[in-house]
Amino acid sequence: DIQMTQSPSSLSASVGDRVTITCRASQGIRNDLGWYQQKPGKAPQRLIYAASSLQSGVPSRFSGSGSETEFTLTISSLQPEDFATYYCLQYNNYPWTFGQGTKVEIK
Amino acid sequence: EVQLVESGGGLVQPGGSLRLSCTASGFTFGNHAMNWVRQAPGKGLEWVSGISGAGGSTFYADSVKGRFTVSRDNSKNTLYLQVNSLRVEDTAVYYCARGWTDCWGQGTLVTVSS
């Protein structure tokens, strides 16, 4: 199975900060990776697919990059509504696997 | 509008069974693979199972293989997850998601407890 190692597990940041979250795959997965945002009590919402494609309706301050084993989600200027938990998901190979999650908290 | 609505969750004793359903609307259901993802209380997301659009191919996480069965009825726009031999560690909110997980339902809670 492909392991996804996500870091950091949590971070504190201020409104306006640039935030970067990383996922590393245990083997190459091309660009078969998505990024998701989840708020408490709600279903996850996809932000990025195919590693760098922005989901329709998602603000342009979110961006994704990377391929094969190293991937990054960047929030260019953190907004109050962005405080949430973020997950990566590899869908290159079954079983699909999520990263452990990154909780973004208010500093 | 694309909509996915899960149902069928509840409280069940260890060893028990449930059938979860996910009813789809707003898109051509049979054209899309579907997936189940779960989240234990206070924990992260775990992919559970997937099924191709026609239903001919199914996939499972090792943690549920042999106990859970995914199926679909494209005439009813409905996805199912038969969950058998339930364990306490299967307690979670179960979400259905379309295809490459671009759309998700609101989830249904399964609680396994004696």
Coordinates of N, CA and C in Angstrom, one line a residue:
Chain A
D1 N 0.8 -1.2 0.0 CA 0.0 0.0 0.0 C 0.9 1.3 0.0
I2 N 0.4 2.3 -0.6 CA 1.1 3.6 -0.6 C 0.8 4.4 0.7
Q3 N 1.9 4.8 1.3 CA 1.7 5.6 2.5 C 1.9 7.0 2.2
M4 N 1.0 7.9 2.8 CA 1.1 9.3 2.6 C 1.5 9.9 3.9
T5 N 2.6 10.6 3.9 CA 3.1 11.3 5.2 C 2.9 12.8 5.0
Q6 N 2.0 13.3 5.8 CA 1.6 14.7 5.8 C 2.2 15.5 6.9
S7 N 2.7 16.7 6.6 CA 3.3 17.5 7.7 C 3.1 19.0 7.4
P8 N 3.0 19.8 8.5 CA 3.0 19.4 9.9 C 1.6 18.8 10.3
S9 N 1.5 18.2 11.5 CA 0.2 17.7 11.9 C -0.7 18.9 12.4
S10 N -0.1 20.0 12.8 CA -0.8 21.2 13.1 C 0.1 22.4 13.0
L11 N -0.5 23.5 12.8 CA 0.2 24.8 12.8 C -0.7 25.9 13.2
S12 N 0.0 26.9 13.8 CA -0.7 28.2 14.2 C -0.3 29.3 13.2
A13 N -1.2 30.0 12.7 CA -0.9 31.1 11.8 C -1.9 32.2 12.0
S14 N -1.5 33.4 11.5 CA -2.3 34.6 11.5 C -3.0 34.9 10.2
V15 N -4.0 35.6 10.3 CA -4.7 36.1 9.0 C -3.7 36.8 8.2
G16 N -3.6 36.5 6.9 CA -2.7 37.1 6.0 C -1.4 36.3 5.8
D17 N -1.1 35.3 6.7 CA 0.1 34.5 6.5 C 0.0 33.6 5.3
R18 N 1.2 33.3 4.8 CA 1.4 32.3 3.8 C 1.6 30.9 4.5
V19 N 0.8 29.9 4.1 CA 0.8 28.6 4.8 C 1.2 27.5 3.8
T20 N 2.0 26.6 4.2 CA 2.4 25.5 3.3 C 2.3 24.2 4.0
I21 N 1.6 23.3 3.4 CA 1.4 21.9 3.9 C 2.0 20.9 2.9
T22 N 2.7 19.9 3.4 CA 3.4 19.0 2.5 C 2.9 17.5 2.7
C23 N 2.8 16.8 1.6 CA 2.5 15.4 1.6 C 3.6 14.7 0.8
R24 N 4.1 13.6 1.4 CA 5.1 12.7 0.7 C 4.5 11.4 0.6
A25 N 4.6 10.8 -0.6 CA 4.1 9.5 -1.0 C 5.3 8.5 -0.9
S26 N 5.0 7.3 -0.4 CA 6.0 6.3 -0.2 C 6.5 5.7 -1.6
Q27 N 5.8 6.0 -2.6 CA 6.3 5.6 -4.0 C 5.6 6.6 -5.0
G28 N 6.1 6.7 -6.2 CA 5.6 7.6 -7.1 C 4.2 7.4 -7.5
I29 N 3.4 8.5 -7.5 CA 2.0 8.5 -7.8 C 1.6 9.4 -8.9
R30 N 2.6 9.8 -9.7 CA 2.4 10.7 -10.9 C 1.8 12.0 -10.2
N31 N 0.7 12.5 -10.7 CA 0.0 13.6 -10.1 C -1.4 13.3 -9.6
D32 N -1.5 12.0 -9.2 CA -2.9 11.5 -8.7 C -3.1 11.8 -7.3
L33 N -3.2 13.1 -7.0 CA -3.4 13.6 -5.6 C -4.3 14.7 -5.5
G34 N -5.1 14.7 -4.5 CA -6.1 15.7 -4.2 C -5.8 16.3 -2.8
W35 N -6.3 17.6 -2.6 CA -6.2 18.2 -1.3 C -7.7 18.6 -0.9
Y36 N -8.0 18.4 0.4 CA -9.3 18.6 0.9 C -9.3 19.5 2.2
Q37 N -10.3 20.2 2.4 CA -10.5 21.0 3.6 C -11.7 20.5 4.3
Q38 N -11.6 20.3 5.6 CA -12.7 19.9 6.4 C -12.9 20.8 7.6
K39 N -14.1 21.3 7.8 CA -14.4 22.0 9.0 C -15.2 21.2 10.0
P40 N -15.2 21.5 11.3 CA -15.8 20.6 12.3 C -17.3 20.3 12.0
G41 N -17.6 19.0 12.0 CA -19.0 18.6 11.8 C -19.5 18.6 10.3
K42 N -18.5 18.9 9.4 CA -18.9 19.0 8.0 C -18.1 17.9 7.2
A43 N -18.7 17.6 6.0 CA -18.0 16.8 5.1 C -16.8 17.5 4.5
P44 N -15.8 16.7 4.1 CA -14.6 17.3 3.4 C -15.1 18.0 2.1
Q45 N -14.3 19.0 1.7 CA -14.5 19.6 0.4 C -13.2 19.6 -0.4
R46 N -13.2 19.2 -1.7 CA -12.0 19.1 -2.4 C -11.6 20.5 -2.9
L47 N -10.3 20.8 -2.7 CA -9.8 22.1 -3.1 C -9.0 22.0 -4.4
I48 N -8.2 20.9 -4.5 CA -7.2 20.7 -5.6 C -7.4 19.3 -6.0
Y49 N -7.3 19.1 -7.3 CA -7.2 17.7 -7.9 C -6.1 17.7 -8.9
A50 N -5.7 16.5 -9.2 CA -4.5 16.3 -10.1 C -3.3 17.1 -9.7
A51 N -3.1 17.2 -8.4 CA -2.0 17.8 -7.7 C -2.0 19.3 -7.8
S52 N -2.5 19.9 -8.9 CA -2.3 21.4 -9.1 C -3.5 22.0 -9.7
S53 N -4.6 21.3 -10.0 CA -5.8 21.9 -10.6 C -6.8 22.4 -9.5
L54 N -7.2 23.6 -9.7 CA -8.1 24.2 -8.7 C -9.5 23.8 -8.9
Q55 N -10.1 23.3 -7.9 CA -11.5 22.9 -8.0 C -12.4 24.1 -8.3
S56 N -13.4 24.0 -9.1 CA -14.3 25.1 -9.4 C -14.9 25.7 -8.2
G57 N -14.8 27.0 -8.1 CA -15.4 27.7 -6.9 C -14.5 27.9 -5.8
V58 N -13.3 27.3 -5.8 CA -12.3 27.5 -4.7 C -11.5 28.7 -5.0
P59 N -11.3 29.5 -3.9 CA -10.5 30.8 -4.1 C -9.1 30.6 -4.6
S60 N -8.6 31.5 -5.4 CA -7.3 31.3 -6.0 C -6.2 31.5 -5.0
R61 N -6.4 31.8 -3.8 CA -5.3 31.8 -2.8 C -4.8 30.4 -2.5
F62 N -5.6 29.4 -2.9 CA -5.2 28.0 -2.7 C -4.5 27.5 -4.0
S63 N -3.4 26.9 -3.8 CA -2.7 26.3 -4.9 C -2.0 25.0 -4.5
G64 N -1.8 24.1 -5.5 CA -1.1 22.9 -5.3 C 0.0 22.7 -6.2
S65 N 1.0 22.0 -5.8 CA 2.1 21.7 -6.7 C 2.7 20.3 -6.4
G66 N 3.6 19.9 -7.2 CA 4.3 18.6 -7.0 C 3.9 17.5 -7.9
S67 N 4.7 16.4 -7.9 CA 4.4 15.2 -8.6 C 5.3 14.1 -8.0
E68 N 4.8 12.9 -8.4 CA 5.5 11.7 -8.0 C 5.4 11.4 -6.5
T69 N 6.4 12.0 -5.7 CA 6.4 11.7 -4.3 C 6.3 12.9 -3.4
E70 N 6.4 14.1 -3.9 CA 6.4 15.3 -3.0 C 5.3 16.3 -3.5
F71 N 4.4 16.7 -2.6 CA 3.3 17.5 -3.0 C 3.2 18.6 -1.9
T72 N 2.7 19.8 -2.4 CA 2.5 20.9 -1.5 C 1.2 21.6 -1.7
L73 N 0.5 21.9 -0.6 CA -0.7 22.8 -0.7 C -0.2 24.2 -0.1
T74 N -0.5 25.2 -0.8 CA -0.1 26.6 -0.3 C -1.4 27.4 -0.2
I75 N -1.5 28.1 0.9 CA -2.5 29.2 1.0 C -1.8 30.5 1.0
S76 N -2.0 31.3 0.0 CA -1.1 32.5 -0.2 C -1.3 33.5 0.9
S77 N -2.5 33.7 1.3 CA -2.9 34.7 2.3 C -4.0 34.2 3.2
L78 N -3.7 33.7 4.3 CA -4.7 32.9 5.1 C -5.9 33.9 5.5
Q79 N -7.1 33.4 5.3 CA -8.3 34.1 5.7 C -9.0 33.5 6.8
P80 N -9.9 34.2 7.6 CA -10.5 33.6 8.8 C -11.3 32.3 8.4
E81 N -11.8 32.2 7.3 CA -12.6 31.0 6.9 C -11.7 29.8 6.6
D82 N -10.4 30.0 6.5 CA -9.5 28.9 6.1 C -9.1 28.1 7.3
F83 N -9.4 28.5 8.5 CA -9.0 27.7 9.7 C -9.9 26.5 9.7
A84 N -9.2 25.3 9.5 CA -9.8 24.1 9.3 C -8.7 23.0 9.3
T85 N -9.1 21.7 9.0 CA -8.2 20.7 8.9 C -8.1 20.3 7.4
Y86 N -6.8 20.1 6.9 CA -6.6 19.8 5.5 C -6.0 18.4 5.4
Y87 N -6.4 17.7 4.3 CA -5.9 16.3 4.1 C -5.5 16.2 2.6
C88 N -4.5 15.4 2.4 CA -4.2 15.0 1.0 C -4.7 13.5 0.8
L89 N -4.9 13.2 -0.4 CA -5.4 11.8 -0.8 C -4.7 11.4 -2.1
Q90 N -4.1 10.2 -2.0 CA -3.6 9.6 -3.3 C -4.6 8.7 -3.9
Y91 N -4.9 8.8 -5.2 CA -5.8 7.9 -5.8 C -5.1 7.3 -7.0
N92 N -3.8 7.1 -7.0 CA -3.1 6.5 -8.0 C -3.3 5.0 -8.0
N93 N -3.4 4.4 -6.8 CA -3.5 3.0 -6.7 C -4.4 2.6 -5.5
Y94 N -5.2 1.5 -5.7 CA -6.0 1.0 -4.6 C -5.1 0.2 -3.6
P95 N -5.3 0.3 -2.3 CA -6.3 1.1 -1.7 C -5.8 2.6 -1.6
W96 N -6.8 3.5 -1.9 CA -6.5 4.9 -1.8 C -6.1 5.2 -0.4
T97 N -5.2 6.2 -0.2 CA -4.8 6.5 1.2 C -4.7 8.0 1.4
F98 N -5.2 8.5 2.6 CA -5.1 9.9 3.0 C -3.9 10.1 3.8
G99 N -3.4 11.4 3.8 CA -2.5 11.8 4.8 C -3.2 11.9 6.2
Q100 N -2.4 12.2 7.2 CA -2.9 12.1 8.6 C -3.7 13.4 8.9
G101 N -3.6 14.5 8.1 CA -4.3 15.7 8.3 C -3.4 16.8 8.9
T102 N -3.7 18.0 8.6 CA -3.0 19.2 9.2 C -4.1 20.1 9.7
K103 N -4.1 20.4 11.0 CA -5.0 21.3 11.6 C -4.4 22.7 11.6
V104 N -5.1 23.6 10.9 CA -4.6 25.0 10.9 C -5.4 25.8 11.9
E105 N -4.7 26.4 12.9 CA -5.3 27.1 14.0 C -4.9 28.6 14.0
I106 N -5.7 29.3 14.7 CA -5.5 30.8 14.8 C -4.4 31.1 15.8
K107 N -3.4 31.8 15.4 CA -2.3 32.2 16.3 C -2.8 33.4 17.2
Chain B
E1 N -28.3 20.4 -9.5 CA -27.3 20.4 -8.4 C -27.0 19.0 -8.0
V2 N -25.7 18.7 -8.0 CA -25.3 17.4 -7.6 C -25.5 17.2 -6.1
Q3 N -26.1 16.1 -5.7 CA -26.4 15.9 -4.3 C -26.2 14.4 -4.0
L4 N -25.6 14.1 -2.9 CA -25.5 12.7 -2.4 C -26.0 12.7 -0.9
V5 N -26.9 11.8 -0.7 CA -27.5 11.7 0.7 C -27.4 10.3 1.2
E6 N -26.6 10.2 2.3 CA -26.4 8.9 3.0 C -27.5 8.6 4.0
S7 N -27.8 7.3 4.2 CA -28.7 6.9 5.2 C -28.4 5.5 5.7
G8 N -29.0 5.0 6.7 CA -28.8 3.7 7.2 C -28.0 3.5 8.4
G9 N -27.3 4.5 8.9 CA -26.5 4.4 10.0 C -27.3 4.2 11.3
G10 N -26.6 3.9 12.4 CA -27.3 3.7 13.6 C -26.4 3.0 14.7
L11 N -27.0 2.6 15.8 CA -26.3 1.9 16.8 C -26.5 0.4 16.6
V12 N -25.4 -0.3 16.7 CA -25.4 -1.7 16.5 C -24.4 -2.4 17.4
Q13 N -24.7 -3.6 17.8 CA -23.8 -4.3 18.7 C -22.7 -4.9 18.0
P14 N -21.6 -5.1 18.6 CA -20.4 -5.8 18.0 C -20.9 -7.1 17.4
G15 N -20.4 -7.4 16.1 CA -20.9 -8.6 15.4 C -22.1 -8.3 14.5
G16 N -22.7 -7.2 14.7 CA -23.9 -6.9 14.0 C -23.7 -6.4 12.5
S17 N -24.8 -6.1 11.9 CA -24.7 -5.7 10.5 C -25.6 -4.5 10.2
L18 N -25.3 -3.8 9.2 CA -26.1 -2.7 8.7 C -25.9 -2.6 7.2
R19 N -26.9 -1.9 6.5 CA -26.7 -1.6 5.1 C -26.8 -0.1 5.0
L20 N -25.7 0.5 4.6 CA -25.7 2.0 4.3 C -26.1 2.2 2.9
S21 N -26.8 3.3 2.6 CA -27.2 3.7 1.3 C -26.8 5.1 1.0
C22 N -26.6 5.4 -0.2 CA -26.2 6.8 -0.7 C -27.0 7.0 -2.0
T23 N -28.0 7.9 -1.9 CA -28.8 8.2 -3.0 C -28.3 9.5 -3.7
A24 N -28.1 9.4 -5.0 CA -27.5 10.4 -5.8 C -28.6 11.1 -6.7
S25 N -28.3 12.4 -6.9 CA -29.2 13.2 -7.8 C -28.4 14.3 -8.5
G26 N -28.9 14.8 -9.6 CA -28.2 15.9 -10.2 C -27.1 15.5 -11.2
F27 N -26.9 14.2 -11.4 CA -25.9 13.8 -12.4 C -26.2 12.4 -12.9
T28 N -25.6 12.0 -14.0 CA -25.8 10.6 -14.5 C -25.0 9.6 -13.7
F29 N -25.7 9.0 -12.7 CA -25.0 8.2 -11.7 C -24.2 7.1 -12.3
G30 N -24.7 6.4 -13.2 CA -24.0 5.2 -13.8 C -22.7 5.6 -14.5
N31 N -22.5 6.8 -14.8 CA -21.3 7.3 -15.5 C -20.1 7.5 -14.5
H32 N -20.3 7.3 -13.3 CA -19.3 7.7 -12.3 C -19.0 6.5 -11.3
A33 N -17.7 6.3 -11.1 CA -17.3 5.4 -10.0 C -17.8 6.1 -8.7
M34 N -17.9 5.3 -7.6 CA -18.2 5.9 -6.3 C -17.4 5.3 -5.2
N35 N -17.3 6.0 -4.2 CA -16.4 5.6 -3.1 C -17.1 5.8 -1.7
W36 N -16.6 5.0 -0.7 CA -17.0 5.2 0.7 C -15.8 5.6 1.4
V37 N -15.9 6.6 2.3 CA -14.8 7.1 3.1 C -15.4 7.2 4.5
R38 N -14.6 6.9 5.6 CA -15.1 7.0 6.9 C -14.2 7.8 7.8
Q39 N -14.8 8.3 8.9 CA -14.0 9.1 9.8 C -14.4 8.8 11.3
A40 N -13.6 8.1 12.0 CA -13.8 7.8 13.4 C -13.8 9.1 14.2
P41 N -14.5 9.1 15.3 CA -14.6 10.3 16.1 C -13.3 10.9 16.5
G42 N -13.1 12.2 16.1 CA -11.8 12.8 16.4 C -10.6 12.4 15.6
K43 N -10.8 11.6 14.6 CA -9.7 11.0 13.8 C -9.7 11.5 12.4
G44 N -8.8 11.1 11.6 CA -8.7 11.5 10.2 C -9.6 10.7 9.3
L45 N -9.4 11.0 8.0 CA -10.2 10.3 7.0 C -9.6 9.0 6.6
E46 N -10.4 8.0 6.3 CA -10.0 6.7 5.9 C -10.8 6.2 4.7
W47 N -10.2 6.0 3.6 CA -10.9 5.4 2.4 C -11.3 4.0 2.7
V48 N -12.5 3.6 2.4 CA -13.0 2.3 2.8 C -13.2 1.4 1.6
S49 N -13.9 1.9 0.5 CA -14.2 1.1 -0.6 C -14.6 1.9 -1.8
G50 N -14.4 1.3 -3.0 CA -14.8 2.0 -4.2 C -15.4 1.0 -5.2
I51 N -16.2 1.5 -6.1 CA -16.9 0.7 -7.1 C -16.9 1.4 -8.4
S52 N -16.7 0.7 -9.5 CA -16.8 1.3 -10.9 C -18.2 1.7 -11.2
G53 N -18.3 2.5 -12.3 CA -19.6 3.0 -12.7 C -20.6 1.9 -13.0
A54 N -20.2 0.8 -13.7 CA -21.1 -0.3 -14.0 C -21.2 -1.3 -12.9
G55 N -20.3 -1.2 -11.9 CA -20.4 -2.1 -10.7 C -19.6 -3.3 -10.9
G56 N -18.9 -3.5 -12.0 CA -18.1 -4.7 -12.2 C -16.8 -4.8 -11.5
S57 N -16.3 -3.7 -11.0 CA -15.0 -3.7 -10.2 C -15.3 -3.1 -8.9
T58 N -14.8 -3.8 -7.9 CA -14.9 -3.3 -6.5 C -13.5 -3.3 -5.8
F59 N -13.3 -2.4 -4.8 CA -12.1 -2.3 -4.1 C -12.3 -2.0 -2.7
Y60 N -11.4 -2.5 -1.8 CA -11.6 -2.4 -0.4 C -10.3 -2.1 0.3
A61 N -10.4 -1.4 1.4 CA -9.3 -1.3 2.4 C -9.1 -2.6 3.1
D62 N -7.9 -2.9 3.4 CA -7.6 -4.1 4.1 C -8.4 -4.3 5.4
S63 N -8.6 -3.1 6.1 CA -9.3 -3.2 7.4 C -10.8 -3.6 7.3
V64 N -11.3 -3.7 6.1 CA -12.8 -4.0 5.9 C -13.0 -5.2 5.0
K65 N -11.9 -5.6 4.3 CA -12.0 -6.7 3.3 C -12.6 -7.9 4.0
G66 N -13.6 -8.5 3.3 CA -14.2 -9.8 3.8 C -15.4 -9.5 4.7
R67 N -15.5 -8.2 5.2 CA -16.6 -7.9 6.1 C -17.6 -6.9 5.4
F68 N -17.1 -6.0 4.6 CA -17.9 -5.0 3.9 C -18.1 -5.4 2.5
T69 N -19.2 -5.1 1.9 CA -19.5 -5.3 0.5 C -20.1 -4.1 -0.1
V70 N -19.5 -3.5 -1.2 CA -20.0 -2.4 -1.9 C -20.8 -2.8 -3.1
S71 N -21.9 -2.2 -3.4 CA -22.7 -2.5 -4.6 C -23.4 -1.2 -5.0
R72 N -24.1 -1.3 -6.1 CA -24.9 -0.1 -6.6 C -26.0 -0.6 -7.5
D73 N -27.1 0.2 -7.5 CA -28.2 0.0 -8.4 C -28.4 1.2 -9.2
N74 N -27.9 1.2 -10.4 CA -27.9 2.4 -11.3 C -29.3 2.8 -11.7
S75 N -30.2 1.9 -11.6 CA -31.6 2.2 -12.0 C -32.3 3.0 -10.9
K76 N -31.7 2.9 -9.7 CA -32.2 3.6 -8.5 C -31.3 4.8 -8.1
N77 N -30.2 5.0 -8.8 CA -29.2 6.0 -8.5 C -28.7 5.9 -7.0
T78 N -28.5 4.6 -6.6 CA -28.2 4.4 -5.2 C -26.9 3.5 -5.1
L79 N -26.1 3.9 -4.2 CA -24.9 3.2 -3.8 C -25.1 2.5 -2.4
Y80 N -24.6 1.3 -2.2 CA -24.8 0.6 -1.0 C -23.4 0.2 -0.4
L81 N -23.4 0.1 1.0 CA -22.3 -0.5 1.6 C -22.9 -1.5 2.7
Q82 N -22.8 -2.8 2.5 CA -23.2 -3.8 3.5 C -22.1 -4.0 4.4
V83 N -22.3 -3.7 5.7 CA -21.3 -3.8 6.7 C -21.7 -4.9 7.7
N84 N -20.8 -5.9 7.7 CA -21.1 -7.1 8.5 C -20.0 -7.3 9.5
S85 N -20.2 -8.1 10.5 CA -19.2 -8.4 11.5 C -18.6 -7.2 12.1
L86 N -19.5 -6.2 12.5 CA -19.0 -4.9 12.9 C -18.2 -5.0 14.2
R87 N -17.2 -4.2 14.3 CA -16.3 -4.1 15.4 C -16.4 -2.7 16.0
V88 N -16.0 -2.5 17.3 CA -16.1 -1.2 17.9 C -15.3 -0.2 17.1
E89 N -14.2 -0.6 16.5 CA -13.3 0.3 15.7 C -13.9 0.7 14.4
D90 N -15.1 0.1 14.0 CA -15.8 0.6 12.8 C -16.7 1.8 13.1
T91 N -16.8 2.2 14.4 CA -17.5 3.4 14.7 C -17.0 4.6 14.0
A92 N -17.8 5.2 13.2 CA -17.4 6.3 12.4 C -18.6 7.0 11.7
V93 N -18.3 8.2 11.1 CA -19.2 8.7 10.1 C -18.8 8.2 8.8
Y94 N -19.7 7.7 8.0 CA -19.4 7.1 6.7 C -20.0 8.1 5.7
Y95 N -19.1 8.5 4.8 CA -19.4 9.4 3.7 C -19.3 8.6 2.4
C96 N -20.2 9.0 1.4 CA -20.1 8.5 0.1 C -19.5 9.7 -0.7
A97 N -18.8 9.4 -1.8 CA -18.1 10.5 -2.6 C -18.1 10.0 -4.0
R98 N -18.4 11.0 -4.9 CA -18.4 10.7 -6.3 C -17.1 10.6 -6.9
G99 N -16.8 9.6 -7.8 CA -15.6 9.5 -8.6 C -14.3 9.8 -7.9
W100 N -13.6 10.8 -8.3 CA -12.3 11.2 -7.7 C -12.6 12.1 -6.5
T101 N -13.7 11.9 -5.9 CA -14.1 12.6 -4.6 C -14.3 14.1 -4.8
D102 N -15.0 14.4 -6.0 CA -15.2 15.9 -6.1 C -16.5 16.3 -5.4
C103 N -17.4 15.4 -5.1 CA -18.6 15.7 -4.3 C -18.8 14.7 -3.2
W104 N -19.2 15.1 -2.1 CA -19.4 14.3 -0.9 C -20.8 14.4 -0.4
G105 N -21.3 13.4 0.3 CA -22.6 13.5 1.0 C -22.3 14.1 2.4
Q106 N -23.3 14.2 3.2 CA -23.2 14.8 4.6 C -22.7 13.7 5.6
G107 N -22.8 12.4 5.2 CA -22.4 11.4 6.1 C -23.5 10.8 6.9
T108 N -23.3 9.5 7.3 CA -24.2 8.8 8.3 C -23.4 8.1 9.3
L109 N -23.8 8.3 10.6 CA -23.0 7.8 11.7 C -23.3 6.3 12.0
V110 N -22.3 5.5 12.1 CA -22.4 4.2 12.6 C -21.7 4.0 13.9
T111 N -22.5 3.6 14.9 CA -21.9 3.4 16.3 C -22.0 1.9 16.6
V112 N -20.8 1.3 16.9 CA -20.8 -0.1 17.3 C -20.5 -0.1 18.8
S113 N -21.4 -0.6 19.6 CA -21.2 -0.6 21.0 C -22.2 -1.6 21.6
S114 N -21.8 -2.2 22.7 CA -22.6 -3.1 23.4 C -23.4 -2.4 24.6

